[in-house]
mmCIF file of C-alpha atoms in Angstrom:
data_model
loop_
_atom_site.group_PDB
_atom_site.id
_atom_site.type_symbol
_atom_site.label_atom_id
_atom_site.label_comp_id
_atom_site.label_asym_id
_atom_site.label_seq_id
_atom_site.Cartn_x
_atom_site.Cartn_y
_atom_site.Cartn_z
ATOM 1 C CA MET A 1 -13.437 22.345 1.718
ATOM 2 C CA PRO A 2 -15.901 20.793 1.251
ATOM 3 C CA PRO A 3 -16.651 17.261 2.900
ATOM 4 C CA ASP A 4 -16.740 13.838 0.274
ATOM 5 C CA PRO A 5 -20.237 12.956 0.273
ATOM 6 C CA PRO A 6 -21.283 10.200 1.343
ATOM 7 C CA GLU A 7 -20.902 7.043 -1.183
ATOM 8 C CA PRO A 8 -23.410 3.315 -0.890
ATOM 9 C CA LYS A 9 -21.714 1.293 1.775
ATOM 10 C CA THR A 10 -20.089 -1.765 1.000
ATOM 11 C CA SER A 11 -18.816 -4.544 2.405
ATOM 12 C CA ALA A 12 -15.782 -4.787 0.693
ATOM 13 C CA THR A 13 -12.144 -2.747 2.527
ATOM 14 C CA VAL A 14 -11.916 -1.407 -1.111
ATOM 15 C CA SER A 15 -12.975 -1.014 -4.249
ATOM 16 C CA PHE A 16 -12.908 0.390 -7.844
ATOM 17 C CA THR A 17 -15.986 0.034 -10.233
ATOM 18 C CA ALA A 18 -14.541 1.931 -13.850
ATOM 19 C CA VAL A 19 -12.288 3.667 -12.429
ATOM 20 C CA SER A 20 -9.704 5.602 -14.152
ATOM 21 C CA PHE A 21 -7.228 8.299 -13.736
ATOM 22 C CA ALA A 22 -4.989 10.952 -15.766
ATOM 23 C CA TYR A 23 -2.580 13.746 -14.599
ATOM 24 C CA ASP A 24 -2.660 16.706 -17.032
ATOM 25 C CA SER A 25 -1.346 14.910 -20.211
ATOM 26 C CA ASN A 26 -4.809 13.183 -20.010
ATOM 27 C CA ILE A 27 -3.303 9.958 -20.933
ATOM 28 C CA PRO A 28 -5.004 7.689 -18.837
ATOM 29 C CA ILE A 29 -2.576 5.838 -16.052
ATOM 30 C CA ILE A 30 -5.372 3.728 -14.217
ATOM 31 C CA GLU A 31 -8.002 2.522 -16.669
ATOM 32 C CA ASP A 32 -11.269 1.476 -16.353
ATOM 33 C CA ALA A 33 -10.143 -0.049 -13.118
ATOM 34 C CA THR A 34 -13.125 -2.543 -11.157
ATOM 35 C CA PHE A 35 -11.370 -5.023 -8.469
ATOM 36 C CA SER A 36 -12.993 -4.683 -4.664
ATOM 37 C CA ILE A 37 -10.316 -6.703 -1.913
ATOM 38 C CA PRO A 38 -12.259 -8.079 1.284
ATOM 39 C CA PRO A 39 -11.618 -7.299 4.850
ATOM 40 C CA GLY A 40 -9.213 -9.178 5.692
ATOM 41 C CA GLU A 41 -6.959 -9.733 3.089
ATOM 42 C CA SER A 42 -3.621 -9.345 2.408
ATOM 43 C CA LEU A 43 -2.033 -9.020 -0.950
ATOM 44 C CA CYS A 44 0.848 -7.286 -3.065
ATOM 45 C CA ILE A 45 0.318 -5.555 -5.806
ATOM 46 C CA ILE A 46 2.690 -5.744 -8.473
ATOM 47 C CA GLY A 47 3.687 -4.077 -12.305
ATOM 48 C CA PRO A 48 6.610 -2.305 -13.717
ATOM 49 C CA ASN A 49 7.431 1.233 -13.028
ATOM 50 C CA GLY A 50 5.222 3.896 -14.063
ATOM 51 C CA GLY A 51 2.547 1.244 -14.709
ATOM 52 C CA GLY A 52 0.266 3.125 -12.266
ATOM 53 C CA LYS A 53 0.904 1.066 -8.549
ATOM 54 C CA THR A 54 2.002 5.006 -6.784
ATOM 55 C CA THR A 55 -0.714 6.192 -8.091
ATOM 56 C CA LEU A 56 -4.148 3.739 -7.311
ATOM 57 C CA PHE A 57 -2.530 3.836 -3.930
ATOM 58 C CA LYS A 58 -2.659 7.600 -3.416
ATOM 59 C CA LEU A 59 -6.693 6.920 -4.718
ATOM 60 C CA ILE A 60 -7.314 4.627 -2.181
ATOM 61 C CA LEU A 61 -5.873 7.416 0.438
ATOM 62 C CA GLY A 62 -7.804 10.003 -1.026
ATOM 63 C CA LEU A 63 -5.190 11.774 -1.969
ATOM 64 C CA LEU A 64 -6.303 11.599 -5.963
ATOM 65 C CA LYS A 65 -9.660 11.954 -7.354
ATOM 66 C CA PRO A 66 -10.780 9.475 -10.227
ATOM 67 C CA ASN A 67 -11.698 11.542 -13.588
ATOM 68 C CA ARG A 68 -14.370 8.715 -14.238
ATOM 69 C CA GLY A 69 -15.232 5.810 -11.553
ATOM 70 C CA THR A 70 -15.820 5.182 -8.205
ATOM 71 C CA VAL A 71 -13.582 4.519 -5.365
ATOM 72 C CA THR A 72 -14.781 2.843 -2.119
ATOM 73 C CA VAL A 73 -12.547 1.828 1.221
ATOM 74 C CA LEU A 74 -13.931 0.684 4.337
ATOM 75 C CA GLY A 75 -17.622 1.515 3.011
ATOM 76 C CA THR A 76 -17.202 5.347 2.276
ATOM 77 C CA THR A 77 -15.440 7.703 0.615
ATOM 78 C CA PRO A 78 -11.106 7.662 0.927
ATOM 79 C CA GLY A 79 -11.269 10.963 2.724
ATOM 80 C CA ASN A 80 -13.507 9.559 5.050
ATOM 81 C CA ALA A 81 -11.886 6.582 5.922
ATOM 82 C CA ALA A 82 -8.536 7.820 5.846
ATOM 83 C CA PRO A 83 -8.659 8.139 9.706
ATOM 84 C CA ARG A 84 -8.707 4.441 9.901
ATOM 85 C CA VAL A 85 -5.879 3.421 6.669
ATOM 86 C CA GLY A 86 -2.233 3.044 7.497
ATOM 87 C CA TYR A 87 0.406 3.904 5.170
ATOM 88 C CA MET A 88 3.883 3.395 4.988
ATOM 89 C CA PRO A 89 5.825 4.973 2.216
ATOM 90 C CA GLN A 90 8.561 3.893 0.819
ATOM 91 C CA HIS A 91 11.158 6.709 1.765
ATOM 92 C CA LEU A 92 10.679 9.141 5.274
ATOM 93 C CA GLN A 93 11.913 12.816 3.952
ATOM 94 C CA TYR A 94 14.495 13.439 7.236
ATOM 95 C CA ASP A 95 17.201 15.394 8.303
ATOM 96 C CA PRO A 96 19.349 12.964 9.472
ATOM 97 C CA LYS A 97 21.150 15.695 11.481
ATOM 98 C CA PHE A 98 17.408 16.794 13.166
ATOM 99 C CA PRO A 99 16.958 15.232 16.636
ATOM 100 C CA VAL A 100 13.986 13.102 16.384
ATOM 101 C CA THR A 101 13.170 10.845 18.171
ATOM 102 C CA ALA A 102 11.479 6.537 17.130
ATOM 103 C CA ARG A 103 8.824 8.037 18.911
ATOM 104 C CA ASP A 104 8.685 11.414 17.411
ATOM 105 C CA ILE A 105 8.070 9.608 14.219
ATOM 106 C CA VAL A 106 5.432 7.089 15.000
ATOM 107 C CA LEU A 107 3.315 10.046 16.291
ATOM 108 C CA MET A 108 3.615 11.847 13.149
ATOM 109 C CA GLY A 109 0.323 8.946 12.306
ATOM 110 C CA ARG A 110 -1.846 10.699 14.766
ATOM 111 C CA VAL A 111 -1.891 13.686 12.134
ATOM 112 C CA ASN A 112 -5.488 12.685 12.027
ATOM 113 C CA LYS A 113 -6.725 12.015 15.481
ATOM 114 C CA HIS A 114 -4.905 15.190 16.386
ATOM 115 C CA ILE A 115 -5.516 18.438 15.775
ATOM 116 C CA GLY A 116 -3.220 21.819 16.599
ATOM 117 C CA GLY A 117 -1.387 21.717 20.171
ATOM 118 C CA ARG A 118 0.659 19.824 21.742
ATOM 119 C CA TYR A 119 0.197 15.246 21.536
ATOM 120 C CA SER A 120 -2.129 14.275 24.040
ATOM 121 C CA ARG A 121 -1.211 11.562 26.404
ATOM 122 C CA ALA A 122 -3.901 9.714 24.496
ATOM 123 C CA ASP A 123 -1.713 10.072 21.206
ATOM 124 C CA LYS A 124 1.967 9.210 23.390
ATOM 125 C CA GLU A 125 0.404 5.839 25.110
ATOM 126 C CA ALA A 126 -0.592 5.414 21.132
ATOM 127 C CA ALA A 127 2.763 5.487 20.181
ATOM 128 C CA LEU A 128 4.372 3.706 22.543
ATOM 129 C CA GLN A 129 1.837 1.115 22.246
ATOM 130 C CA ALA A 130 2.669 0.753 18.391
ATOM 131 C CA LEU A 131 6.435 0.909 19.038
ATOM 132 C CA ASP A 132 5.666 -2.404 21.446
ATOM 133 C CA ARG A 133 4.055 -4.137 19.001
ATOM 134 C CA MET A 134 7.465 -3.707 17.355
ATOM 135 C CA ASP A 135 9.332 -4.648 19.966
ATOM 136 C CA LEU A 136 10.897 -1.369 19.557
ATOM 137 C CA VAL A 137 9.560 0.293 22.515
ATOM 138 C CA ASP A 138 12.884 0.064 24.484
ATOM 139 C CA GLN A 139 14.244 2.279 21.378
ATOM 140 C CA ALA A 140 11.600 4.973 21.699
ATOM 141 C CA GLY A 141 13.885 7.283 23.017
ATOM 142 C CA HIS A 142 16.832 6.814 20.186
ATOM 143 C CA SER A 143 17.727 8.564 17.570
ATOM 144 C CA PHE A 144 15.250 7.726 14.145
ATOM 145 C CA ALA A 145 18.629 8.662 11.886
ATOM 146 C CA LYS A 146 21.235 5.823 14.822
ATOM 147 C CA LEU A 147 18.635 2.985 14.113
ATOM 148 C CA SER A 148 19.155 0.081 12.391
ATOM 149 C CA GLY A 149 17.505 0.475 8.552
ATOM 150 C CA GLY A 150 15.052 -3.277 9.854
ATOM 151 C CA GLN A 151 14.794 -0.354 12.931
ATOM 152 C CA ARG A 152 13.682 2.143 11.149
ATOM 153 C CA GLN A 153 11.504 -0.119 8.336
ATOM 154 C CA ARG A 154 9.638 -1.444 12.171
ATOM 155 C CA VAL A 155 9.832 2.037 13.138
ATOM 156 C CA LEU A 156 7.578 3.586 9.732
ATOM 157 C CA ILE A 157 5.427 0.128 10.425
ATOM 158 C CA ALA A 158 4.170 1.090 13.844
ATOM 159 C CA ARG A 159 3.589 4.925 12.814
ATOM 160 C CA ALA A 160 1.423 3.148 10.113
ATOM 161 C CA LEU A 161 -0.323 1.113 13.063
ATOM 162 C CA VAL A 162 -0.558 4.611 15.458
ATOM 163 C CA CYS A 163 -4.368 5.350 13.719
ATOM 164 C CA ASP A 164 -5.643 2.094 14.775
ATOM 165 C CA PRO A 165 -6.575 1.512 10.776
ATOM 166 C CA GLN A 166 -8.113 -0.747 9.186
ATOM 167 C CA LEU A 167 -6.366 -1.092 5.677
ATOM 168 C CA LEU A 168 -1.981 -0.732 5.682
ATOM 169 C CA LEU A 169 -1.273 0.377 3.091
ATOM 170 C CA LEU A 170 3.507 -0.688 1.994
ATOM 171 C CA ASP A 171 5.062 0.893 -0.768
ATOM 172 C CA GLU A 172 8.104 -1.194 -1.277
ATOM 173 C CA PRO A 173 8.489 -1.917 2.082
ATOM 174 C CA THR A 174 11.652 -4.594 1.420
ATOM 175 C CA ALA A 175 13.783 -2.214 -0.499
ATOM 176 C CA ASN A 176 16.975 -1.558 0.112
ATOM 177 C CA VAL A 177 17.026 -3.804 3.436
ATOM 178 C CA ASP A 178 19.716 -6.981 4.114
ATOM 179 C CA LEU A 179 17.155 -10.741 4.322
ATOM 180 C CA ALA A 180 17.785 -10.623 8.314
ATOM 181 C CA VAL A 181 15.218 -7.065 7.634
ATOM 182 C CA GLU A 182 13.973 -8.960 5.239
ATOM 183 C CA ALA A 183 12.865 -11.525 7.257
ATOM 184 C CA GLN A 184 12.072 -9.843 10.533
ATOM 185 C CA PHE A 185 9.603 -7.607 8.111
ATOM 186 C CA LEU A 186 7.349 -10.847 7.081
ATOM 187 C CA GLU A 187 7.293 -12.427 10.640
ATOM 188 C CA THR A 188 6.197 -8.821 11.853
ATOM 189 C CA ILE A 189 3.098 -8.642 8.621
ATOM 190 C CA GLU A 190 2.241 -12.534 9.061
ATOM 191 C CA SER A 191 1.252 -11.186 12.711
ATOM 192 C CA LEU A 192 -0.712 -8.211 11.484
ATOM 193 C CA LYS A 193 -2.631 -10.197 8.978
ATOM 194 C CA LYS A 194 -4.514 -12.274 11.376
ATOM 195 C CA SER A 195 -6.308 -8.269 12.531
ATOM 196 C CA LEU A 196 -5.497 -5.885 9.537
ATOM 197 C CA THR A 197 -6.537 -6.123 5.549
ATOM 198 C CA ILE A 198 -2.566 -5.461 3.726
ATOM 199 C CA LEU A 199 -1.876 -4.176 0.801
ATOM 200 C CA THR A 200 1.333 -4.024 -0.497
ATOM 201 C CA VAL A 201 3.421 -2.424 -3.153
ATOM 202 C CA THR A 202 6.278 -4.920 -4.788
ATOM 203 C CA HIS A 203 9.320 -5.524 -6.713
ATOM 204 C CA ASP A 204 10.545 -8.697 -4.757
ATOM 205 C CA LEU A 205 9.256 -10.501 -6.032
ATOM 206 C CA GLY A 206 10.106 -13.558 -3.303
ATOM 207 C CA VAL A 207 8.221 -12.136 -0.983
ATOM 208 C CA ILE A 208 4.973 -12.369 -2.931
ATOM 209 C CA PRO A 209 3.809 -16.124 -1.425
ATOM 210 C CA HIS A 210 4.222 -14.625 1.845
ATOM 211 C CA LEU A 211 2.215 -12.197 2.136
ATOM 212 C CA GLY A 212 -1.237 -13.317 -0.045
ATOM 213 C CA GLN A 213 -2.429 -16.126 -2.001
ATOM 214 C CA ARG A 214 -3.456 -13.152 -4.370
ATOM 215 C CA VAL A 215 -1.911 -9.873 -6.368
ATOM 216 C CA LEU A 216 -3.115 -7.519 -7.857
ATOM 217 C CA CYS A 217 -0.897 -6.434 -11.018
ATOM 218 C CA VAL A 218 -1.356 -2.852 -12.725
ATOM 219 C CA ASN A 219 0.116 -1.497 -15.803
ATOM 220 C CA ARG A 220 -2.624 0.750 -16.258
ATOM 221 C CA HIS A 221 -5.789 -1.464 -16.209
ATOM 222 C CA VAL A 222 -6.160 -3.328 -13.159
ATOM 223 C CA HIS A 223 -5.869 -7.219 -13.209
ATOM 224 C CA SER A 224 -5.936 -10.194 -10.459
ATOM 225 C CA HIS A 225 -4.290 -13.548 -10.333
ATOM 226 C CA LEU A 226 -3.671 -15.975 -7.725
ATOM 227 C CA THR A 227 -0.348 -15.714 -5.819
ATOM 228 C CA ALA A 228 0.421 -19.614 -7.324
ATOM 229 C CA ASP A 229 -0.146 -18.790 -10.748
ATOM 230 C CA LEU A 230 2.356 -16.484 -11.748
ATOM 231 C CA THR A 231 5.187 -18.339 -13.497
ATOM 232 C CA GLY A 232 7.774 -16.611 -14.481
ATOM 233 C CA ASP A 233 7.329 -16.426 -18.797
ATOM 234 C CA VAL A 234 4.103 -14.233 -16.694
ATOM 235 C CA ILE A 235 6.392 -12.179 -14.043
ATOM 236 C CA ARG A 236 8.916 -11.690 -17.335
ATOM 237 C CA GLU A 237 6.048 -10.025 -19.039
ATOM 238 C CA ILE A 238 4.230 -7.937 -15.778
ATOM 239 C CA PHE A 239 7.153 -6.276 -16.229
ATOM 240 C CA SER A 240 8.157 -5.920 -19.135
ATOM 241 C CA GLY A 241 9.684 -1.939 -20.338
ATOM 242 C CA GLU A 242 9.088 -2.912 -23.604
ATOM 243 C CA LEU A 243 5.661 -3.647 -24.210
ATOM 244 C CA ARG A 244 2.432 -3.193 -22.439
ATOM 245 C CA LEU A 245 0.427 -6.342 -21.142
ATOM 246 C CA ASP A 246 -1.791 -7.371 -23.390
ATOM 247 C CA HIS A 247 -3.839 -10.216 -21.275
ATOM 248 C CA GLU A 248 -6.791 -10.900 -23.828
ATOM 249 C CA ARG A 249 -4.005 -11.948 -26.258
ATOM 250 C CA HIS A 250 -2.108 -14.306 -24.517
ATOM 251 C CA SER A 251 -2.445 -17.317 -23.228
ATOM 252 C CA LEU A 252 -0.547 -17.151 -20.582
ATOM 253 C CA HIS A 253 -3.393 -16.019 -18.238
ATOM 254 C CA ALA A 254 -7.340 -17.749 -17.538
ATOM 255 C CA GLN A 255 -9.599 -14.711 -18.921
ATOM 256 C CA ASP A 256 -11.784 -15.828 -15.362
ATOM 257 C CA ASP A 257 -8.851 -15.193 -13.113
ATOM 258 C CA HIS A 258 -9.377 -11.226 -14.245
ATOM 259 C CA THR A 259 -11.152 -8.753 -12.608
ATOM 260 C CA GLN A 260 -10.864 -6.460 -15.713
ATOM 261 C CA HIS A 261 -9.302 -6.732 -19.241
ATOM 262 C CA TYR A 262 -6.938 -5.014 -21.357
ATOM 263 C CA GLN A 263 -8.217 -3.206 -24.681
ATOM 264 C CA ASP A 264 -6.442 -3.267 -27.239
ATOM 265 C CA GLN A 265 -4.546 0.123 -28.091
#
């Protein structure tokens, strides 16, 4: 496959311009999305199941290409930017009986920098540094399956950090963890916010105020809100399973807070 063509340089870490995407059904999952995320910002991505949050991440990661519009990441195409983007998935598929260590999991994050053969000394040192950053270097040789839920979560963050990214994508990082683990996660993100742009997909409304001053609401269309403006009524609308949001027809949302408005459907 030929490399992605170069895109015009941009100062935004992530920029979507009139982006639409549909799978084989031709029903838009993302429609006419226009927004930008400046360097150093931390924000949440929220919306109902099936609203397009995962698709948005896949477009940023270069796993999908838009049917229309332009996606720019770190000043270039998503494909070219991939080595500088760290990604923590919601679930890691693995056989708990397979003898994989915490360090082995973290080394998987060096795939874009490692081509064939054994991992280099630099790869292994980077993995230990990433684990140390998560206060887990003493668990490097321990079985991943036998770690606590909070430790496994931090190992996955270390895996996302081992490529020394400029952009970090986190998919439901607080799902199925207890309050103590969630508190540890928030402390970790607070320290990472000093050096990274961080996008977090979450359904956990309690963590949103701790992760940034702005949220992206994704429900086919993409809107930007200040976190402080997320009232109970707004949240109920965003996560409603009965109706798609139509921001233009509701006074709950100030239009000048939106980066792209809904069309009447």
